[in-house]
Short mmCIF file of C-alpha atoms in Angstrom, two decimals:
data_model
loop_
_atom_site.label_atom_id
_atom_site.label_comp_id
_atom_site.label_asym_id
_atom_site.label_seq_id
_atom_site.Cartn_x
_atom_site.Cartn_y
_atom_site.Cartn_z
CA UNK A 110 113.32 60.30 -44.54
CA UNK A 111 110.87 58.34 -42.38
CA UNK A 112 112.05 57.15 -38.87
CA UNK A 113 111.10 53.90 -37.09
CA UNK A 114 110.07 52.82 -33.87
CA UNK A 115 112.84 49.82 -33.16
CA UNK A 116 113.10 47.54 -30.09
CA UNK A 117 116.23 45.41 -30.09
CA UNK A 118 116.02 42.41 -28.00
CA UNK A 119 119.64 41.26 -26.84
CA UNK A 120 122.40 43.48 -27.20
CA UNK A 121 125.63 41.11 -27.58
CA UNK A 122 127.33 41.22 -30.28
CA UNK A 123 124.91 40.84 -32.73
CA UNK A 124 121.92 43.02 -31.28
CA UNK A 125 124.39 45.86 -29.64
CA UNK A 126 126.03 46.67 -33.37
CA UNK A 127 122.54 46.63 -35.22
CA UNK A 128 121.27 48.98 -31.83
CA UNK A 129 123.42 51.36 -32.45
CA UNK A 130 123.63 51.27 -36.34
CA UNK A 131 119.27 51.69 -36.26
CA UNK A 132 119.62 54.59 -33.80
CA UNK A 133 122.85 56.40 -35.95
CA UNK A 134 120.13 56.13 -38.94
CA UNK A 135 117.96 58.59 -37.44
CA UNK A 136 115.36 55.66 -35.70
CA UNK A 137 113.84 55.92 -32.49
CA UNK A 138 115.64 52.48 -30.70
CA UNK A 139 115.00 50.76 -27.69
CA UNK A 140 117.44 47.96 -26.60
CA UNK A 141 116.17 45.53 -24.52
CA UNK A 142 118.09 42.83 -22.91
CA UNK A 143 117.96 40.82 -19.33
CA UNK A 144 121.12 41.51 -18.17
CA UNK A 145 121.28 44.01 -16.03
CA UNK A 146 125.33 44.58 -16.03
CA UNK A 147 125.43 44.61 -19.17
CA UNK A 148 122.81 47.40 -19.69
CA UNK A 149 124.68 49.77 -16.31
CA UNK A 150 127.30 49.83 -19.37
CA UNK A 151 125.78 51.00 -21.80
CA UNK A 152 124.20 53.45 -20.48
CA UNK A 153 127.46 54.87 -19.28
CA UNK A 154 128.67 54.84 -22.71
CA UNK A 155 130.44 51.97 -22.55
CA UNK A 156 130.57 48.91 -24.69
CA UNK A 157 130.03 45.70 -23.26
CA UNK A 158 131.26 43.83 -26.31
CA UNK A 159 134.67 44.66 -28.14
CA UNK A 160 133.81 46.36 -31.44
CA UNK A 161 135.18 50.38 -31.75
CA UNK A 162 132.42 51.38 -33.77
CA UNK A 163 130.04 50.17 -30.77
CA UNK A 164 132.71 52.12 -28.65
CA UNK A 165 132.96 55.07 -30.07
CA UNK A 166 128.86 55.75 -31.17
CA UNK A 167 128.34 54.81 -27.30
CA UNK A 168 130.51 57.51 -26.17
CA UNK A 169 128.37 60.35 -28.76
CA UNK A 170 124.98 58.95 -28.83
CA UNK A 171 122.89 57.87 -25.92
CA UNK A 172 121.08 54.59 -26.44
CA UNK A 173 117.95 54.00 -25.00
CA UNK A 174 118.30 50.76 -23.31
CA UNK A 175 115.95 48.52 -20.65
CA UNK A 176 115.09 44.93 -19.18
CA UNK A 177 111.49 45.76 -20.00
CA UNK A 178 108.91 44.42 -22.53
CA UNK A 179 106.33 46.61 -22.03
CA UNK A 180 107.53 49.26 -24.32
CA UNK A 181 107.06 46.53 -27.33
CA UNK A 182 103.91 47.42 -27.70
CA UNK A 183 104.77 50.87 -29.00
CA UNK A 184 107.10 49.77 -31.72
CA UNK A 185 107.10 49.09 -35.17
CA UNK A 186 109.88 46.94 -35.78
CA UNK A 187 110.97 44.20 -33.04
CA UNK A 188 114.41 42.32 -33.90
CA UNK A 189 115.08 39.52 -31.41
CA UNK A 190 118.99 39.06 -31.57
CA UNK A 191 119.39 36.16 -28.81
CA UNK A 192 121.72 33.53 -28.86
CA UNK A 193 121.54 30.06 -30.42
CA UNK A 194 124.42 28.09 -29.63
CA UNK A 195 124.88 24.12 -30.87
CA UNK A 196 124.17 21.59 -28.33
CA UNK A 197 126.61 19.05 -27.73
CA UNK A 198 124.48 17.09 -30.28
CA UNK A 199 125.16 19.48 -32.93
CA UNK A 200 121.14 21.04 -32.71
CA UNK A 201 120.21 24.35 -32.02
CA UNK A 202 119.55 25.51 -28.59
CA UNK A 203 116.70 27.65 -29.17
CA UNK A 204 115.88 28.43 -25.69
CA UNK A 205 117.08 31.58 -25.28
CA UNK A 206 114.55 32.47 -28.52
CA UNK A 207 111.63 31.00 -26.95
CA UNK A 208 112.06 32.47 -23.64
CA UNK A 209 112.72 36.00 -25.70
CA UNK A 210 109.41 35.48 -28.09
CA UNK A 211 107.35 34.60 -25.31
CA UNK A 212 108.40 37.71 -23.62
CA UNK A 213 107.67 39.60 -26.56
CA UNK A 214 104.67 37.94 -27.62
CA UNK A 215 102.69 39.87 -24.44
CA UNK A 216 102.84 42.76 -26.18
CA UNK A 217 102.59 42.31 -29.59
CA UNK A 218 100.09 44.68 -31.49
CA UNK A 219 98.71 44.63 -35.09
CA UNK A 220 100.90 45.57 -38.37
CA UNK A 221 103.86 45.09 -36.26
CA UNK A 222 107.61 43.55 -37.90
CA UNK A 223 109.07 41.24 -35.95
CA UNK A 224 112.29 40.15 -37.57
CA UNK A 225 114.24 37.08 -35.46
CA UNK A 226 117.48 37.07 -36.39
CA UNK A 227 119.56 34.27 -35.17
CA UNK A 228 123.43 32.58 -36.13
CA UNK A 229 121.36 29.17 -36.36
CA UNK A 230 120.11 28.83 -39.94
CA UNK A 231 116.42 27.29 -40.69
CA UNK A 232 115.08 27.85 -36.90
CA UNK A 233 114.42 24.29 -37.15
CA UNK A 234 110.59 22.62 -38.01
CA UNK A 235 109.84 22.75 -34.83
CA UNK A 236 110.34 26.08 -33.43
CA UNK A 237 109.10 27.68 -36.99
CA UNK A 238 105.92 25.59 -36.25
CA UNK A 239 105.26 26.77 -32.98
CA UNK A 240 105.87 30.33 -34.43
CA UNK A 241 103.82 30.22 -37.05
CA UNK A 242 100.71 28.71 -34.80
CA UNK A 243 101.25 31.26 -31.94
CA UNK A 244 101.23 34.16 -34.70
CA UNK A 245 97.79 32.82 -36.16
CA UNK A 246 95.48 35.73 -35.91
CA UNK A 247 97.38 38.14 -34.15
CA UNK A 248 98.02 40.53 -37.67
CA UNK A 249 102.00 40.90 -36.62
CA UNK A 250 104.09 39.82 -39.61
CA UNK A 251 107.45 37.81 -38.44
CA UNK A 252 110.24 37.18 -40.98
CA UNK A 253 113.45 34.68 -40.16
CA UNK A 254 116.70 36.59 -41.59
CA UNK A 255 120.61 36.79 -40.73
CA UNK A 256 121.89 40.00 -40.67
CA UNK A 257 124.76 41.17 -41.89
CA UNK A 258 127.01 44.68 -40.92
CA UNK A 259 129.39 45.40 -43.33
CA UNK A 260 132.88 47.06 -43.08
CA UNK A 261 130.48 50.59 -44.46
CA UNK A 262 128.39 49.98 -41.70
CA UNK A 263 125.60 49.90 -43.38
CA UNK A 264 122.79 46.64 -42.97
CA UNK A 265 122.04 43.77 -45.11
CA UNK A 266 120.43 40.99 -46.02
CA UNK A 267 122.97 38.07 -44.96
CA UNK A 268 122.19 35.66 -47.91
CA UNK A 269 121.16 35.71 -51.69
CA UNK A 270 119.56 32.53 -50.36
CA UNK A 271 117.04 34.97 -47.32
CA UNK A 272 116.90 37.98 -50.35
CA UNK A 273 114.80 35.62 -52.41
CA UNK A 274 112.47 34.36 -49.46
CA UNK A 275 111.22 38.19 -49.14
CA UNK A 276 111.78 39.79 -52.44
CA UNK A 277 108.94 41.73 -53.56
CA UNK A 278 107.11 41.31 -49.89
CA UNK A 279 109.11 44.14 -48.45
CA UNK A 280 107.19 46.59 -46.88
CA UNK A 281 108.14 50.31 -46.58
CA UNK A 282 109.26 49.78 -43.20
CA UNK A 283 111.61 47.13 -44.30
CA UNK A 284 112.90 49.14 -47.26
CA UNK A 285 113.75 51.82 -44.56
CA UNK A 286 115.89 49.37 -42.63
CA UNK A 287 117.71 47.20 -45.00
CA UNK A 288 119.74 48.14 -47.81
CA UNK A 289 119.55 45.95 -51.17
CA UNK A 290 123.63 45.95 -51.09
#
């Protein structure tokens, strides 16, 4: 089976699970996230989110984690797994996803993935917009999906809705992430 070159950016409770669950597959994972706390803990093996899976692979498994970009450029696969919590006026704050994507975008190389995954659904216009035109060019191939971990622990496509917006573009990297379940 071929292995992967995964960064994770942001490794809360969405990117920590899908972290680990990339790296128990056999991939070669790098977590990257800004806080600094939060990355002492797991590289002492322990979780800073409550899940027991997260606990207990932790505990066996060491994850390779950083505040560093730099190693992007070495990957195959980027997932950005930031937060995007509703303003007060019930629209998506997408600034921790900017700030992440323009940290990633400085290292971006040709034929890379770069999956953003985000509890916001659409992205909005305006951030897809300034995607797509910063993207233009470049030869790195992003896709907008939710995630999903199931109780198997295995990784899937979140939505019939996201399965149709890719199906029959996947490439063999993709295949080799995501199960069809």
């Amino acid at each position: 089976m071929k292995t992967y070159k995964v960064a994770v950016i942001g490794l809360g409770y969405v990117g920590l699970p899908l972290a680990v669950l990339i790296n128990k597959k056999g991939n070669n994972v790098i977590g990257i996230d800004i806080d600094q706390q939060k990355l002492e803990k797991i590289k002492n093996g322990i979780s800073p989110i409550t899940d027991s899976r997260v606990d207990s692979e932790l505990k066996s498994t060491k994850l390779n984690v950083t505040n560093s970009f730099e190693g992007i450029s070495k990957m195959e696969v980027i997932i950005v797994c930031v937060p995007t919590p509703i303003n007060e006026d019930k629209t998506p704050d997408y600034s921790h996803l900017i700030s992440a994507c323009e940290s990633i975008g400085k290292f971006l190389q040709k034929d890379q993935l770069v999956v953003i995954e985000s509890t916001a659904r659409g992205f909005g216009g305006e951030f897809y917009e300034q995607w797509q035109n910063a993207k233009k060019g470049k030869g790195y191939i992003p896709i907008f999906l939710s995630w999903l971990i199931d109780d198997e622990y295995t990784l899937k496509i979140n939505s019939e809705e996201e399965r149709k917006q890719i199906e029959g573009s996947l490439t063999e990297t993709e295949q080799g992430l995501i199960s069809k379940g």
